[in-house]
XYZ file of C-alpha atoms in Angstrom:
317
model
C 2.487 -4.629 19.452
C 5.327 -2.464 18.186
C 5.295 1.309 18.619
C 6.883 4.037 16.549
C 8.743 6.875 18.244
C 5.846 9.343 18.070
C 3.457 6.667 19.427
C 5.265 6.365 22.776
C 2.710 8.517 24.713
C 0.051 6.002 23.541
C 2.218 3.096 24.717
C 2.564 4.665 28.191
C -1.185 5.174 28.547
C -1.946 1.636 27.322
C 0.480 0.230 29.900
C -1.159 2.344 32.625
C -4.583 1.057 31.583
C -3.341 -2.536 31.682
C -1.881 -2.066 35.183
C -5.121 -0.441 36.320
C -7.155 -3.401 35.039
C -4.788 -5.897 36.684
C -5.104 -4.086 40.044
C -8.897 -4.218 39.685
C -8.839 -7.962 39.006
C -6.350 -8.900 41.713
C -7.664 -6.769 44.577
C -10.946 -5.550 46.041
C -10.227 -1.943 45.122
C -12.749 -0.390 42.706
C -10.661 1.117 39.909
C -13.464 1.534 37.344
C -13.387 5.324 37.476
C -9.582 5.508 37.163
C -9.615 3.110 34.193
C -12.334 5.174 32.521
C -10.257 8.346 32.913
C -7.171 6.649 31.422
C -9.293 5.316 28.530
C -10.631 8.825 27.873
C -7.126 10.266 27.909
C -5.926 7.461 25.610
C -8.601 8.191 22.989
C -7.871 11.935 23.137
C -4.103 11.324 22.801
C -4.636 8.988 19.828
C -6.843 11.522 18.078
C -4.349 14.292 18.733
C -1.355 12.291 17.453
C -2.930 10.709 14.364
C -4.765 13.862 13.273
C -1.521 15.835 13.061
C 0.914 13.389 11.463
C 3.777 14.921 9.491
C 4.638 13.526 6.024
C 7.633 11.687 7.529
C 5.455 10.132 10.232
C 3.079 8.892 7.525
C 6.070 7.307 5.769
C 6.899 5.569 9.063
C 3.274 4.404 9.381
C 3.389 2.930 5.875
C 6.411 0.854 6.943
C 5.010 -0.225 10.305
C 6.122 -3.836 10.936
C 2.566 -4.850 11.922
C 0.940 -3.282 8.847
C -0.984 -5.733 6.623
C 0.759 -6.734 3.392
C -0.582 -7.852 -0.003
C -1.108 -11.491 1.046
C -3.052 -10.366 4.134
C -5.433 -8.396 1.893
C -5.713 -11.324 -0.529
C -6.549 -13.739 2.310
C -9.101 -11.357 3.823
C -10.811 -10.300 0.569
C -10.635 -13.445 -1.564
C -10.241 -16.218 1.010
C -10.095 -19.752 -0.407
C -11.082 -18.571 -3.889
C -7.562 -17.214 -4.505
C -5.496 -19.268 -6.946
C -1.891 -18.107 -7.161
C -0.260 -18.179 -10.591
C 3.510 -18.393 -10.952
C 6.355 -17.506 -13.299
C 6.983 -15.201 -16.228
C 7.540 -18.090 -18.729
C 11.007 -16.705 -19.312
C 13.384 -16.654 -16.325
C 11.758 -17.720 -13.034
C 9.019 -17.037 -10.503
C 9.637 -13.763 -8.662
C 8.566 -14.122 -5.019
C 8.401 -10.334 -4.523
C 5.452 -10.144 -6.941
C 2.294 -12.090 -6.098
C -0.442 -12.718 -8.644
C -3.491 -14.848 -9.242
C -7.240 -15.168 -9.615
C -9.766 -14.609 -6.855
C -13.427 -13.850 -6.248
C -15.312 -11.285 -4.190
C -18.881 -12.586 -4.150
C -19.588 -13.706 -7.706
C -17.122 -11.337 -9.339
C -13.722 -12.692 -10.448
C -10.623 -10.489 -10.318
C -6.988 -10.878 -11.336
C -4.919 -9.679 -8.376
C -1.299 -8.553 -8.693
C 0.793 -7.007 -5.924
C 4.185 -6.717 -4.261
C 4.712 -8.774 -1.129
C 7.134 -7.917 1.689
C 8.295 -10.280 4.414
C 7.437 -10.068 8.114
C 10.677 -11.514 9.545
C 14.306 -11.891 8.396
C 13.736 -15.191 6.600
C 10.617 -14.109 4.680
C 12.078 -10.681 3.922
C 14.954 -12.359 2.129
C 12.570 -14.795 0.432
C 10.421 -11.904 -0.817
C 13.475 -9.731 -1.597
C 12.046 -6.983 0.681
C 9.163 -6.432 -1.763
C 11.555 -5.337 -4.519
C 10.647 -7.099 -7.757
C 13.090 -8.163 -10.460
C 12.232 -7.801 -14.187
C 10.648 -11.280 -14.148
C 8.247 -10.029 -11.456
C 6.980 -7.284 -13.767
C 6.871 -9.703 -16.697
C 4.848 -12.132 -14.581
C 2.468 -9.292 -13.675
C 2.050 -8.403 -17.348
C 1.463 -12.037 -18.329
C -1.321 -12.272 -15.748
C -2.879 -8.962 -16.804
C -2.863 -10.084 -20.439
C -4.589 -13.341 -19.401
C -7.192 -11.287 -17.531
C -7.776 -9.208 -20.667
C -8.218 -12.352 -22.758
C -11.007 -13.595 -20.465
C -12.541 -10.178 -19.692
C -11.575 -10.238 -15.989
C -10.957 -6.895 -14.179
C -7.511 -6.342 -12.651
C -6.658 -5.219 -9.100
C -3.084 -4.145 -8.340
C -1.835 -3.681 -4.770
C 1.256 -1.487 -4.456
C 3.678 -1.822 -1.545
C 7.329 -1.547 -2.541
C 10.426 0.486 -1.644
C 11.233 0.337 -5.383
C 12.159 -2.163 -8.082
C 15.268 -4.230 -7.293
C 18.318 -2.161 -8.358
C 20.847 -5.036 -8.503
C 23.229 -5.656 -11.390
C 21.490 -8.875 -12.492
C 18.119 -7.062 -12.574
C 19.584 -4.422 -14.864
C 21.149 -7.134 -17.039
C 17.754 -8.749 -17.505
C 16.176 -5.425 -18.473
C 14.556 -3.887 -15.388
C 13.870 -0.533 -17.098
C 12.414 -2.196 -20.190
C 10.153 -4.472 -18.129
C 8.677 -1.500 -16.207
C 8.315 0.632 -19.347
C 6.618 -2.274 -21.154
C 4.154 -2.681 -18.269
C 3.275 1.022 -18.299
C 2.666 0.915 -22.061
C 0.618 -2.288 -21.967
C -1.434 -1.214 -18.935
C -2.488 2.042 -20.607
C -4.143 0.023 -23.389
C -5.443 -2.975 -21.432
C -9.073 -3.541 -22.396
C -10.370 -4.438 -18.919
C -10.879 -2.257 -15.811
C -7.768 -1.733 -13.658
C -8.171 -0.744 -10.004
C -4.885 0.257 -8.340
C -4.551 0.546 -4.558
C -1.480 1.806 -2.701
C -1.477 -0.162 0.570
C 1.992 0.808 1.863
C 5.000 2.307 0.142
C 4.657 3.498 -3.443
C 8.193 4.224 -4.503
C 9.492 5.170 -7.904
C 9.278 3.023 -11.063
C 8.828 -0.048 -8.888
C 5.340 1.194 -8.042
C 4.580 2.513 -11.535
C 5.299 -0.899 -13.063
C 1.901 -2.074 -11.779
C 0.470 1.387 -11.043
C -1.406 2.464 -14.172
C -5.103 2.244 -13.328
C -8.516 3.554 -14.335
C -8.886 4.477 -10.674
C -5.935 4.857 -8.321
C -6.812 4.605 -4.623
C -4.553 5.294 -1.668
C -4.858 4.206 1.926
C -4.632 7.183 4.268
C -1.197 6.471 5.808
C 0.695 5.559 2.650
C 2.981 7.467 0.307
C 3.534 7.637 -3.439
C 6.572 9.357 -4.904
C 9.317 9.312 -7.498
C 11.912 8.696 -4.753
C 12.013 7.760 -1.075
C 12.686 10.570 1.454
C 16.005 8.949 2.495
C 17.305 8.726 -1.093
C 16.135 12.267 -1.825
C 17.915 13.508 1.293
C 21.136 11.656 0.389
C 21.124 13.182 -3.130
C 20.291 16.771 -2.136
C 22.046 17.003 1.242
C 24.570 14.151 0.938
C 23.109 12.725 4.149
C 20.049 10.791 5.396
C 19.591 13.268 8.252
C 17.295 15.546 6.238
C 14.740 12.837 5.398
C 11.978 14.694 7.263
C 12.480 17.868 5.179
C 12.669 15.700 2.048
C 9.356 14.005 2.926
C 7.790 17.438 3.388
C 9.163 18.755 0.063
C 8.250 15.656 -1.966
C 4.495 16.117 -1.286
C 4.116 12.352 -1.100
C 1.149 11.885 1.264
C -2.312 10.718 0.193
C -3.839 14.179 0.706
C -1.063 15.798 -1.395
C -1.587 13.238 -4.160
C -5.350 13.813 -4.124
C -4.874 17.574 -4.230
C -2.664 17.250 -7.295
C -5.206 14.880 -8.913
C -2.633 12.090 -9.158
C -4.882 9.677 -7.251
C -8.666 9.430 -7.334
C -9.619 8.488 -3.795
C -8.259 8.177 -0.262
C -9.410 5.155 1.754
C -9.754 6.110 5.424
C -7.819 4.007 7.920
C -8.936 3.206 11.479
C -7.585 5.467 14.223
C -4.016 4.300 14.780
C -3.417 3.059 11.224
C -4.302 -0.003 9.162
C -2.580 -2.382 11.595
C -4.587 -1.190 14.625
C -7.826 -2.682 13.275
C -7.117 -4.978 10.344
C -10.707 -6.150 9.893
C -11.967 -2.591 9.532
C -9.191 -1.831 7.011
C -9.967 -4.926 4.924
C -13.653 -4.015 4.923
C -12.910 -0.440 3.769
C -10.700 -1.740 0.932
C -13.302 -4.331 -0.101
C -16.040 -1.675 -0.229
C -13.794 0.660 -2.260
C -12.999 -2.126 -4.771
C -16.662 -3.071 -5.252
C -17.790 0.553 -5.558
C -15.053 1.347 -8.088
C -15.751 -1.814 -10.090
C -19.435 -0.835 -10.220
C -18.430 2.496 -11.827
C -16.166 0.868 -14.407
C -17.838 -2.423 -15.312
C -20.292 -1.061 -17.888
C -17.748 0.954 -19.852
C -16.787 -0.434 -23.256
C -13.129 -1.449 -23.789
C -12.720 1.552 -26.105
C -14.061 4.002 -23.494
C -11.928 2.421 -20.765
C -8.730 2.873 -22.778
C -9.647 6.408 -23.941
C -10.543 7.544 -20.420
C -7.347 6.020 -19.032
C -5.211 7.710 -21.690
C -6.914 11.075 -21.043
C -6.486 10.697 -17.287
C -2.708 10.258 -17.582
C -2.271 12.859 -20.323
C -3.983 15.453 -18.093
C -1.487 14.913 -15.268
C 0.972 17.722 -14.814
C -0.830 20.042 -17.209
C -0.486 23.610 -15.941
C -3.006 26.234 -16.934
C -1.618 29.739 -16.403
């Protein structure tokens, strides 16, 4: 288990509890009461820390190395029914963008999402979750297939941004993202978008246009990352905490500004502390949202989606 800087008091108490339990097992001393007291203190400390997270700490939580990624959600929600589909029929298969068909119960879904790696080798293989233009074109190809067969779309967002390399720009990164945004606004099937980690910039928007946009509690969604914002405004990464505060990028900020529709609660300690509970919460949110959208006609779906995005940023004086 890895701990973030602000989680160190929790680490200390967990180590104390472990030692206490070991003493109890290896000797005749009754340590039940002591262990209970440490447990009580541990729960109180956890509540205190996680209830008062700053925007920057939430950004750190969204990047936690143990946090579940897109493939973890796919495995948990769709199991063996998931069939991965590859390639954009143009350049190649982008490993940073995962897509395919899967079933929850009897309902089929087309799932598209960014995938990060969990060690050096897989991070390189997945390009750190930063998709190239072919990744977005693959996503669009799959969404268009879903539309053809009347299958609802689920997109899972977790990216530090689209890949900004020279070759990505040469192959039309901006055009690929813009094309996705245009096509997603008029897709004739329900689109459920869930931010499961980082939601940065156009990289997130390229698969982020949905009838309902849901956010896990300890995630962020913004036009720029706090570090990049800090380096532009202050010419240094040292002000990333102030930048995170100013960007209003947390789930509660997004909900307040009506840029997302729902916040999915995470277990105490974040999504990685109890994966099963997180997967269950996401599954329930998907099924509930699909229930709300499934009886709408294609025309109503598109009209409602257009209205939803046109209303964003409207200021009534």
